[in-house]
Short mmCIF file of N, CA and C in Angstrom, two decimals:
data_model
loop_
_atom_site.label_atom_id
_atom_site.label_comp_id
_atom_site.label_asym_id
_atom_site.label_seq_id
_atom_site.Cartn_x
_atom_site.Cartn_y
_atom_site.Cartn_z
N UNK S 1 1.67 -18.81 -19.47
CA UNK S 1 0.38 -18.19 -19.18
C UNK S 1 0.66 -16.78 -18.63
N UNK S 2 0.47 -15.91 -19.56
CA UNK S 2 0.22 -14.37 -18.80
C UNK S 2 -0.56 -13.71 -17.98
N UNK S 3 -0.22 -12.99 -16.91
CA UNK S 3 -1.43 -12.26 -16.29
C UNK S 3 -2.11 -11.25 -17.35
N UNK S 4 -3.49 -11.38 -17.47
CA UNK S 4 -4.53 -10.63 -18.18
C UNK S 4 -5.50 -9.85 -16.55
N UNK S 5 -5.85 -8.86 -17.34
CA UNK S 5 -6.74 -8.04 -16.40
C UNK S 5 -8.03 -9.31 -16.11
N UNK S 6 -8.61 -9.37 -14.91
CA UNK S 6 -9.21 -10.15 -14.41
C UNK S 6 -8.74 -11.32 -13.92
N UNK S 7 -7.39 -11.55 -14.02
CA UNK S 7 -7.26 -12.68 -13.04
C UNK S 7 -6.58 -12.50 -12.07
N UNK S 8 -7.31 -13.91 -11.03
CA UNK S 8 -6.36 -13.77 -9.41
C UNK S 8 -4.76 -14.10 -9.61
N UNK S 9 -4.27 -13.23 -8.75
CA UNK S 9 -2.94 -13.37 -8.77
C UNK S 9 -2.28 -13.29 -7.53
N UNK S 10 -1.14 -14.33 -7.33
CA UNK S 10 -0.61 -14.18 -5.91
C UNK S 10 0.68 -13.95 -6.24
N UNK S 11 1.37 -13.09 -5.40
CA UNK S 11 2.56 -12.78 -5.31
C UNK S 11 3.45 -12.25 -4.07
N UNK S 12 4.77 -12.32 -4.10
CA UNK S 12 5.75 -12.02 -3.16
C UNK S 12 5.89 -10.17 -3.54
N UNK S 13 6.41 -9.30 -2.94
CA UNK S 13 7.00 -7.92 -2.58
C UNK S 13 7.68 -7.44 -2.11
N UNK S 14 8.60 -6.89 -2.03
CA UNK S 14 9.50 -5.83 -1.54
C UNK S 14 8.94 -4.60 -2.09
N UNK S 15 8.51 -3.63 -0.96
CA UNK S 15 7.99 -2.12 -1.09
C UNK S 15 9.26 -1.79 -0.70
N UNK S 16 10.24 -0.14 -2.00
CA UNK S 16 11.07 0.40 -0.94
C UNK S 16 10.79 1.33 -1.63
N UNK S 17 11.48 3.13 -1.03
CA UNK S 17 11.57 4.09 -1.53
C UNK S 17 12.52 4.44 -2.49
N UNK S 18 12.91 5.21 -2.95
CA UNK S 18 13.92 5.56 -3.68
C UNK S 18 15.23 5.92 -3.51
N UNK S 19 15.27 5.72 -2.08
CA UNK S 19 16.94 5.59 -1.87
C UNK S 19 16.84 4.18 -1.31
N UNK S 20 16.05 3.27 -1.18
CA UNK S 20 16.37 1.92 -1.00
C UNK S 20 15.75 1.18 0.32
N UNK S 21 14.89 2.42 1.06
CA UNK S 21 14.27 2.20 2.16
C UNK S 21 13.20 0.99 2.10
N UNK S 22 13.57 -0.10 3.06
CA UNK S 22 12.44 -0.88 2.85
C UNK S 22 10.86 -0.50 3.51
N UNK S 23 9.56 -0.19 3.00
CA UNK S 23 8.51 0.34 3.71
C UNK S 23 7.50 -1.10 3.70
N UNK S 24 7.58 -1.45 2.99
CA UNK S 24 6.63 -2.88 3.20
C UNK S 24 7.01 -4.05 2.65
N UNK S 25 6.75 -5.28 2.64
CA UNK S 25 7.23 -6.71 2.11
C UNK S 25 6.30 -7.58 2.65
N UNK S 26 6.25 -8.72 1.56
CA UNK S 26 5.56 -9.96 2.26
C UNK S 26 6.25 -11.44 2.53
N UNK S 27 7.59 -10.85 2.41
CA UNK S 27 8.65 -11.92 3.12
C UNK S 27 8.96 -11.18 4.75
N UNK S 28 8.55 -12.41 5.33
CA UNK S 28 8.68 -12.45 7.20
C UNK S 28 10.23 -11.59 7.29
N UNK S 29 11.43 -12.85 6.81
CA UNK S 29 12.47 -12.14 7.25
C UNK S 29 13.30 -11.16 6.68
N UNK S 30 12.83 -10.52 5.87
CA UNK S 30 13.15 -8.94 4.74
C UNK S 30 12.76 -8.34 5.78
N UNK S 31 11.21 -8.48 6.22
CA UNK S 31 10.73 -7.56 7.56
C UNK S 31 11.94 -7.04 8.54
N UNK S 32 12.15 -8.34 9.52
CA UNK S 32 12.77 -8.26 10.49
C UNK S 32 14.29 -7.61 9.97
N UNK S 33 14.91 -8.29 9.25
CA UNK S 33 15.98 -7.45 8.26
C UNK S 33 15.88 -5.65 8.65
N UNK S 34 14.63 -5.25 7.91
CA UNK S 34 14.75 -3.93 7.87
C UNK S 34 13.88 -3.46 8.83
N UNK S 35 13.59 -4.43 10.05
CA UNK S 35 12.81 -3.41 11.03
C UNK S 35 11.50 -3.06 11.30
N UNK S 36 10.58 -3.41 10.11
CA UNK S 36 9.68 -3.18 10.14
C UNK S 36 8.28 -4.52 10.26
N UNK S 37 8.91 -5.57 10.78
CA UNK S 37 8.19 -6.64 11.28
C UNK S 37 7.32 -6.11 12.29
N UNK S 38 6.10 -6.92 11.78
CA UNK S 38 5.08 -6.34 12.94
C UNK S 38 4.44 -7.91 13.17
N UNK S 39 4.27 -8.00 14.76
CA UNK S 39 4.20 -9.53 15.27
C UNK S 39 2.59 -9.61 15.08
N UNK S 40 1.59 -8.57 15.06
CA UNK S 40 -0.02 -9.22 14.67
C UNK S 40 0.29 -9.57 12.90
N UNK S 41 0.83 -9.33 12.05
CA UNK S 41 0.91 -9.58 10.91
C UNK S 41 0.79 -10.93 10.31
N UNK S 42 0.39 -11.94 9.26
CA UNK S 42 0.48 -12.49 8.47
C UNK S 42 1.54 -12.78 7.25
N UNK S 43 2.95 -13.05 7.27
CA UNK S 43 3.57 -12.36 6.19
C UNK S 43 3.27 -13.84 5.52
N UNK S 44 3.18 -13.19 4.07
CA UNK S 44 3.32 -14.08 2.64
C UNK S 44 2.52 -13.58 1.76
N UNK S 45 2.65 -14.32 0.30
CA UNK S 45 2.38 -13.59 -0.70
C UNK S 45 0.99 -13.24 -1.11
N UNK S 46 0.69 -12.00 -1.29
CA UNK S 46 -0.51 -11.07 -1.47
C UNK S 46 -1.29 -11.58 -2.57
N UNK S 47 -2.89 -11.62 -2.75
CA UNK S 47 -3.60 -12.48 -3.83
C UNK S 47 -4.76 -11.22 -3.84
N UNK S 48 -4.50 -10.83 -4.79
CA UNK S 48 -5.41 -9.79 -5.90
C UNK S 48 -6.19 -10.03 -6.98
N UNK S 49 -7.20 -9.24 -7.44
CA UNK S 49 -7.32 -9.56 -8.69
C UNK S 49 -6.80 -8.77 -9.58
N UNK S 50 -6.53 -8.81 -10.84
CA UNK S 50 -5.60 -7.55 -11.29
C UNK S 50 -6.71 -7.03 -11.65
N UNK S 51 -6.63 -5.70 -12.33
CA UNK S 51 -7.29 -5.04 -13.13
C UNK S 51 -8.24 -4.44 -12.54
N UNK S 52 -8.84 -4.49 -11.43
CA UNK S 52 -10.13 -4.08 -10.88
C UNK S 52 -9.70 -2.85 -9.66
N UNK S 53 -8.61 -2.28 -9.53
CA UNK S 53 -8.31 -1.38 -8.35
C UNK S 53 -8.69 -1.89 -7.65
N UNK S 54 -8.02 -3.19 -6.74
CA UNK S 54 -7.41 -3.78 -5.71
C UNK S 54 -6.30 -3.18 -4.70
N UNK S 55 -5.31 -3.07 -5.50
CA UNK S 55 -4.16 -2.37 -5.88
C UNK S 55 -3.48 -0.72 -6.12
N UNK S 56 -2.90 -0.45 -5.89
CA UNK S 56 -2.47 1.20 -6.60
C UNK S 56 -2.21 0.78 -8.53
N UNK S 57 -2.56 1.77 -8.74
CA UNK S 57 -2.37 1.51 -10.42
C UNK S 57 -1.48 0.94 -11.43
N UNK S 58 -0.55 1.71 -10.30
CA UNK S 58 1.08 1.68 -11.27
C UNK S 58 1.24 -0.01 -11.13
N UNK S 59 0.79 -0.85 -9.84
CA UNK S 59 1.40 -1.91 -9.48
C UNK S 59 0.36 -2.96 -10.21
N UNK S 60 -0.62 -2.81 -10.42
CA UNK S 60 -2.12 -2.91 -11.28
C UNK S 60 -1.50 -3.33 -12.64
N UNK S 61 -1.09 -2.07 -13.19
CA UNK S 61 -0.79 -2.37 -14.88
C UNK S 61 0.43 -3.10 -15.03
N UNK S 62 1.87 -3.03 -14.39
CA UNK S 62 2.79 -3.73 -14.16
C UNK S 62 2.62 -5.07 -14.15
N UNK S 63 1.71 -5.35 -13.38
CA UNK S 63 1.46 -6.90 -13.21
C UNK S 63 0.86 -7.89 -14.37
N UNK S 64 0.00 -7.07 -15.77
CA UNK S 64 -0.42 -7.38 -16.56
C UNK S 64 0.78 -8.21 -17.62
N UNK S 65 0.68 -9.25 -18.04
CA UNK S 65 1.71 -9.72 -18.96
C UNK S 65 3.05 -10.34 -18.19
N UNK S 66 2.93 -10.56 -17.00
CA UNK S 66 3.75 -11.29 -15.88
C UNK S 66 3.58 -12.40 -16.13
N UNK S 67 4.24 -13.69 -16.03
CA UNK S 67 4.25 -15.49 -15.93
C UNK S 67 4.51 -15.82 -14.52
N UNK S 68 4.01 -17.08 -14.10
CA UNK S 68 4.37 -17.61 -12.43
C UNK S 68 5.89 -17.76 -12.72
N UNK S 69 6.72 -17.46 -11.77
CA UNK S 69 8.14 -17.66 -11.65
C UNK S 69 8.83 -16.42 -11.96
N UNK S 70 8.37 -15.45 -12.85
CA UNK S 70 8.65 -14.08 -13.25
C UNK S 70 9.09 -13.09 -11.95
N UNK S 71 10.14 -12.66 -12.20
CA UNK S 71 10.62 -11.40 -11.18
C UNK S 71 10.34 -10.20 -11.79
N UNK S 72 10.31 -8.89 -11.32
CA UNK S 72 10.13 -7.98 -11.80
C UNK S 72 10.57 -6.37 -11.36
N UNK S 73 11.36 -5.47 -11.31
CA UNK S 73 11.53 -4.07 -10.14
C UNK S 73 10.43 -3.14 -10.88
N UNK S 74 9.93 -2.84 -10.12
CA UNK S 74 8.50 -1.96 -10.95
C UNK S 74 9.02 -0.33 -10.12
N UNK S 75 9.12 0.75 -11.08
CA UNK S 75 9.12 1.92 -10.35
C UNK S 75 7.94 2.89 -10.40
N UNK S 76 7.37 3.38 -9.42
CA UNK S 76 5.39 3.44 -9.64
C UNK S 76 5.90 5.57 -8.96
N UNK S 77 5.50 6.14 -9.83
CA UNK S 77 5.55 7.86 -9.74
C UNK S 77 4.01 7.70 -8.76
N UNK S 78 4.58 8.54 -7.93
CA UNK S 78 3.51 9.21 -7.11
C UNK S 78 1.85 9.11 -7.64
N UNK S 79 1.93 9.43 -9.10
CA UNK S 79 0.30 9.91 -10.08
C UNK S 79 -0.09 8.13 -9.59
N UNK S 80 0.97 7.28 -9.88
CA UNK S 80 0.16 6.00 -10.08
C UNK S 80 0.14 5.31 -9.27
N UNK S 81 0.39 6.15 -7.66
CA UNK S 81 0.47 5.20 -6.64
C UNK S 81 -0.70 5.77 -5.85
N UNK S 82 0.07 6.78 -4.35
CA UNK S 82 -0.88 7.00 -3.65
C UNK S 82 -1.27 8.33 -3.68
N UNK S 83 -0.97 9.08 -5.32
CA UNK S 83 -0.99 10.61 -5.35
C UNK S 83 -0.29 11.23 -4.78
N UNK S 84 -0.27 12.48 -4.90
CA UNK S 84 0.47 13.74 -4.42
C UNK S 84 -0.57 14.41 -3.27
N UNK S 85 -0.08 15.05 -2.17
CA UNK S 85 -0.31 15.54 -0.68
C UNK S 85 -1.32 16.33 -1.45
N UNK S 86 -2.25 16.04 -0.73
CA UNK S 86 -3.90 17.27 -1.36
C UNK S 86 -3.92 18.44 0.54
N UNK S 87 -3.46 19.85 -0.26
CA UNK S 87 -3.50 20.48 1.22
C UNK S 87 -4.99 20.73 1.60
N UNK S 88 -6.15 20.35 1.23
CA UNK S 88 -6.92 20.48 1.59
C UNK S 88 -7.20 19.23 2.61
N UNK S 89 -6.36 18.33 2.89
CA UNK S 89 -6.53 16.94 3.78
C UNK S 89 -5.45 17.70 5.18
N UNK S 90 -5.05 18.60 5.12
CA UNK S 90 -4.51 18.97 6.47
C UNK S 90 -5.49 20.06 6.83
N UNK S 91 -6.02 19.74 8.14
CA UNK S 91 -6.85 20.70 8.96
C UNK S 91 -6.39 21.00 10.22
N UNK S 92 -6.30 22.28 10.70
CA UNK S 92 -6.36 23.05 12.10
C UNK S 92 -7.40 22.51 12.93
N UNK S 93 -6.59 21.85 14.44
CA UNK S 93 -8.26 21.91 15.10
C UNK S 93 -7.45 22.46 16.60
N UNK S 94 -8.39 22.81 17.00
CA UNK S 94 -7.87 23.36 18.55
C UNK S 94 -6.91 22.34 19.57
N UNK S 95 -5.63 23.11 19.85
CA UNK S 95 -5.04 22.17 20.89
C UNK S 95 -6.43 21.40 22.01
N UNK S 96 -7.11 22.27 22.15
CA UNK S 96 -8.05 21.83 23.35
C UNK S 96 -8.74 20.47 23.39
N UNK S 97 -8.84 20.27 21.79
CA UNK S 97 -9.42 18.97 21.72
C UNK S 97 -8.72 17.80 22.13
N UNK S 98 -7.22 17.78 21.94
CA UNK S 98 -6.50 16.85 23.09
C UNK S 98 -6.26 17.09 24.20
N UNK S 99 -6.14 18.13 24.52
CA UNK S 99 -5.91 18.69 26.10
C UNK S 99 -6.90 18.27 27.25
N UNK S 100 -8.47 18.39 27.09
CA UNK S 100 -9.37 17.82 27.22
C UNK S 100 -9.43 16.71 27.23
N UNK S 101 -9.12 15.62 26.64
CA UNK S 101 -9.20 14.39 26.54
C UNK S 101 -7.32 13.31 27.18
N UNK S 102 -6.76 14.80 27.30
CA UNK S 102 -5.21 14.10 28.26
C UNK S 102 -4.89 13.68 27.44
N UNK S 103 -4.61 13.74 25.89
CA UNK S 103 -3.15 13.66 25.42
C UNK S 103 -2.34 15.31 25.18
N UNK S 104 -1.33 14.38 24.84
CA UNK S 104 -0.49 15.30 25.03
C UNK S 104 0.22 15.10 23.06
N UNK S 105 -0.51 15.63 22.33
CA UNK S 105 -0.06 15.58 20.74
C UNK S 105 1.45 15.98 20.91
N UNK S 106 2.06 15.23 19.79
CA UNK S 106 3.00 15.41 19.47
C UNK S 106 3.30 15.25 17.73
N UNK S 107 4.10 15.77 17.24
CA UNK S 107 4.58 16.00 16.04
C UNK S 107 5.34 14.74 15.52
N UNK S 108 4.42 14.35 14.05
CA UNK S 108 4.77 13.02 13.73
C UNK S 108 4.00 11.68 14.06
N UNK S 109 3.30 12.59 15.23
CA UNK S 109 2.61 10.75 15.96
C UNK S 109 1.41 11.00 15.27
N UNK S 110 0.60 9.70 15.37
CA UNK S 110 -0.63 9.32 14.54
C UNK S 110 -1.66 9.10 14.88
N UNK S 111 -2.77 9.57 14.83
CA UNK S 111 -3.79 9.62 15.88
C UNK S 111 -5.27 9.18 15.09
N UNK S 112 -6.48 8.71 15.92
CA UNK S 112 -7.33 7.89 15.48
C UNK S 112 -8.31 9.10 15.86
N UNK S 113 -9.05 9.82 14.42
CA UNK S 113 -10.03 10.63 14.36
C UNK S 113 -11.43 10.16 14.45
N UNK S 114 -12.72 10.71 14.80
CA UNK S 114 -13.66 10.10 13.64
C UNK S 114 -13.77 10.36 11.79
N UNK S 115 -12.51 11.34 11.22
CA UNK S 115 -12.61 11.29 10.19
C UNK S 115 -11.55 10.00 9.78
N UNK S 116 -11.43 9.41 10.61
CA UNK S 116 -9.78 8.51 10.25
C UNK S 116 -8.43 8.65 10.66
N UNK S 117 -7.51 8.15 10.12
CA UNK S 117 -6.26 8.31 11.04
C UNK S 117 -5.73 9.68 10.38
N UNK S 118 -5.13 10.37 11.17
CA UNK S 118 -3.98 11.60 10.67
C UNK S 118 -2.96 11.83 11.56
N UNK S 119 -2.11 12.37 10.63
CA UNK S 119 -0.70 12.19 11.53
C UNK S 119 -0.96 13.92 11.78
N UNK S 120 -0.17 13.82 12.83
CA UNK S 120 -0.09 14.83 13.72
C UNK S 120 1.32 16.11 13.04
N UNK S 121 0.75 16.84 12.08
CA UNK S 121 1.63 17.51 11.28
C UNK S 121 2.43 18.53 11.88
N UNK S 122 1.69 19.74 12.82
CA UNK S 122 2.51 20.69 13.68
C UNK S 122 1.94 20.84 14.58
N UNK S 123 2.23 21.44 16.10
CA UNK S 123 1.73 21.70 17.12
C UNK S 123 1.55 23.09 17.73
N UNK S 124 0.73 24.19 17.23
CA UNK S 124 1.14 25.53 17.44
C UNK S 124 0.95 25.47 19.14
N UNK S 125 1.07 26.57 19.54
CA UNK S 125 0.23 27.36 20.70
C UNK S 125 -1.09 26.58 21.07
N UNK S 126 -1.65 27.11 20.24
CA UNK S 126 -3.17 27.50 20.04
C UNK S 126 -4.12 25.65 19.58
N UNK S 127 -3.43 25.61 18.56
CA UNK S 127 -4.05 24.99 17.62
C UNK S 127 -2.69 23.24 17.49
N UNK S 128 -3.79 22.54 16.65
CA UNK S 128 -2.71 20.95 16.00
C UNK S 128 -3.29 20.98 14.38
N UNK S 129 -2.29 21.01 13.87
CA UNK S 129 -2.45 20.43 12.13
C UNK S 129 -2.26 19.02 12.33
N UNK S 130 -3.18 18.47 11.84
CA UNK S 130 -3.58 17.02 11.45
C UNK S 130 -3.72 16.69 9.59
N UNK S 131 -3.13 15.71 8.99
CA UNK S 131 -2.67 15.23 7.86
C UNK S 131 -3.58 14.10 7.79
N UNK S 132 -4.30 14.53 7.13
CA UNK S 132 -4.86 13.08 6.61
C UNK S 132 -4.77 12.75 5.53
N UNK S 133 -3.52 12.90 4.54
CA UNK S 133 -2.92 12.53 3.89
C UNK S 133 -2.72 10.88 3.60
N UNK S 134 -2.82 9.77 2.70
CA UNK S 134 -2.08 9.04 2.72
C UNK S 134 -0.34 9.32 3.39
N UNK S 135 0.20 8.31 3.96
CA UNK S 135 1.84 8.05 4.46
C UNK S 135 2.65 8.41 2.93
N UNK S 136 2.14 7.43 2.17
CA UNK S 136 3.12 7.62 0.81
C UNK S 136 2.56 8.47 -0.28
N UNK S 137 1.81 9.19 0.16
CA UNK S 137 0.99 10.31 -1.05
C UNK S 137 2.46 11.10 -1.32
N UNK S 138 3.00 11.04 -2.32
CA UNK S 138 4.10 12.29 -2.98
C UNK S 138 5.32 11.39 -2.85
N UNK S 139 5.40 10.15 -2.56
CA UNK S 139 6.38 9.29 -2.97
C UNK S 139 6.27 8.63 -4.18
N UNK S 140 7.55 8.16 -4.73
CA UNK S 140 7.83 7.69 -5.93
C UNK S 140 7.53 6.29 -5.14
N UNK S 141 7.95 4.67 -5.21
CA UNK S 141 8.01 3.88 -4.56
C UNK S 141 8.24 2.95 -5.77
N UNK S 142 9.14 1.84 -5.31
CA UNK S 142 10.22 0.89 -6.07
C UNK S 142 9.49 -0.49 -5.80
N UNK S 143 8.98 -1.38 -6.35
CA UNK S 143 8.56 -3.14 -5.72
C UNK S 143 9.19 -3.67 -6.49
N UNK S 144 9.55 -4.88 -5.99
CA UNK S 144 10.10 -5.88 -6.52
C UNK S 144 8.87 -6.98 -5.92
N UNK S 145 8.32 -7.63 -7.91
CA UNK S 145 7.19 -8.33 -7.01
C UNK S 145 7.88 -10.23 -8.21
N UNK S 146 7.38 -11.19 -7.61
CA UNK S 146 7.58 -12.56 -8.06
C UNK S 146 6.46 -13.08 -8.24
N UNK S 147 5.80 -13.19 -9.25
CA UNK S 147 4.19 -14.15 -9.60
C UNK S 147 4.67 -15.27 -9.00
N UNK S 148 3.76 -15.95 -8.30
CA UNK S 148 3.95 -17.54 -7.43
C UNK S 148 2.55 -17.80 -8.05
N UNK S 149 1.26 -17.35 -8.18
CA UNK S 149 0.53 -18.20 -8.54
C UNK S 149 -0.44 -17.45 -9.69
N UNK S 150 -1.22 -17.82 -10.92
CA UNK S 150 -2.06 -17.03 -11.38
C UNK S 150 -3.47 -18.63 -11.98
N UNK S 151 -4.40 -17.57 -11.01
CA UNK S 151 -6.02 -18.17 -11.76
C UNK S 151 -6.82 -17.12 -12.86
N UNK S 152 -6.79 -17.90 -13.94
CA UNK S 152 -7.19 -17.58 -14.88
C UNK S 152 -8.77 -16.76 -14.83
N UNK S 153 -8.58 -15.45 -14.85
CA UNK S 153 -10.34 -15.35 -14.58
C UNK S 153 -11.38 -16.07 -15.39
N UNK S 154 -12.81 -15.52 -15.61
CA UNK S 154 -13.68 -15.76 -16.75
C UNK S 154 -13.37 -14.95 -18.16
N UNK S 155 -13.23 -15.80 -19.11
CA UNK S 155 -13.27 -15.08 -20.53
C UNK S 155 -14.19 -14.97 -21.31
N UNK S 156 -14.29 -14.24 -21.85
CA UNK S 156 -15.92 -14.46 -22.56
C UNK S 156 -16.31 -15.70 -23.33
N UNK S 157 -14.67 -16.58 -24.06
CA UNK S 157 -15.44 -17.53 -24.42
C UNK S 157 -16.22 -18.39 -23.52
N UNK S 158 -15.53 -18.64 -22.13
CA UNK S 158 -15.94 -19.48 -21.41
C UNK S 158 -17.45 -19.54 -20.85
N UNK S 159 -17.31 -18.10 -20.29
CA UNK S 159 -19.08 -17.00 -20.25
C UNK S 159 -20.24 -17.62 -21.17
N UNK S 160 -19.68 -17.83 -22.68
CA UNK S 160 -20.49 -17.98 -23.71
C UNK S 160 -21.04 -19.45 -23.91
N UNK S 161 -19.95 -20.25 -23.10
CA UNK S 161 -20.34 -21.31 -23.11
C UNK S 161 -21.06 -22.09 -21.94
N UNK S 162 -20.98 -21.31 -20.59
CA UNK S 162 -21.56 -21.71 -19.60
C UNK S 162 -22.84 -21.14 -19.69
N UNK S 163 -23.61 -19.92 -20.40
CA UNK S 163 -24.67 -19.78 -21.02
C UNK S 163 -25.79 -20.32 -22.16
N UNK S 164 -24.98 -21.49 -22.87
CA UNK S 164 -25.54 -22.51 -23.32
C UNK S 164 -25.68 -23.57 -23.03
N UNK S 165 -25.19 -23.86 -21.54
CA UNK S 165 -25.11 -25.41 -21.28
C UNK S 165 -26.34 -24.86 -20.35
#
């Protein structure tokens, strides 16, 4: 049984970069392995539907024509993941606006806007560049994913027939 666009699908992951960095997974101890276990988390395998942008694209169409038990290394270009850095998502806002409020910004750290989260890009004098960039916008990114389960969506024959009964 192949994955077709519209059906649920569950599966295992390894997210890494392109020199081999692990950035996400839904095995517990791969986590802890590479560090990036986080204790509010849930780890195990992710259940999507395909075809409907659930998903980033690249990992979307990959998954199409997969069987349960199937392994797979999928390599997903920037276009078909989380895009490329749009500089119009980094904005200047006055140091004052943290100064005022007692932080103390720093470069790299990540901060909770009312436009959303942005990482804290440079710290002039004057002023903070804030990124509200996706994290992986302009990365390539590598998965290794394992079908464990697939439900067959609705097909039209089926459609056609639950409309006559």
């Amino acid at each position: 049984m192949k994955i077709e666009a519209g059906d649920f699908v569950v599966f295992h992951y390894i997210g890494r970069f392109e020199n081999g960095e692990v950035f996400d997974t839904s095995y517990e101890d791969i986590a802890r392995e590479n560090e990036i276990y986080v204790e509010e988390r849930e780890y195990g395998p992710l259940g999507v539907n395909v075809g409907v942008g659930e998903i980033i694209p690249g990992l979307d169409e990959a998954l199409i024509g997969m069987e349960i038990g199937e392994k797979k290394t999928i390599t997903i270009p920037p276009e078909k993941a989380y895009g490329m850095p749009n500089p119009e998502l980094v904005i200047d806002v006055p140091l004052t606006e943290f100064t005022n409020i007692g932080m103390e910004p720093v470069e790299g750290m990540y901060v909770m806007t009312d436009s959303g989260i942005a990482k804290i890009a440079k710290v002039g004098e004057e002023s903070v560049s804030l990124d509200f960039n996706h994290p992986l916008a302009g990365k390539t990114l590598v998965f290794e994913v394992e079908i464990v389960e697939i439900e067959k969506g609705k097909d039209s024959e089926s459609e056609a027939t639950a409309d006559v009964e």
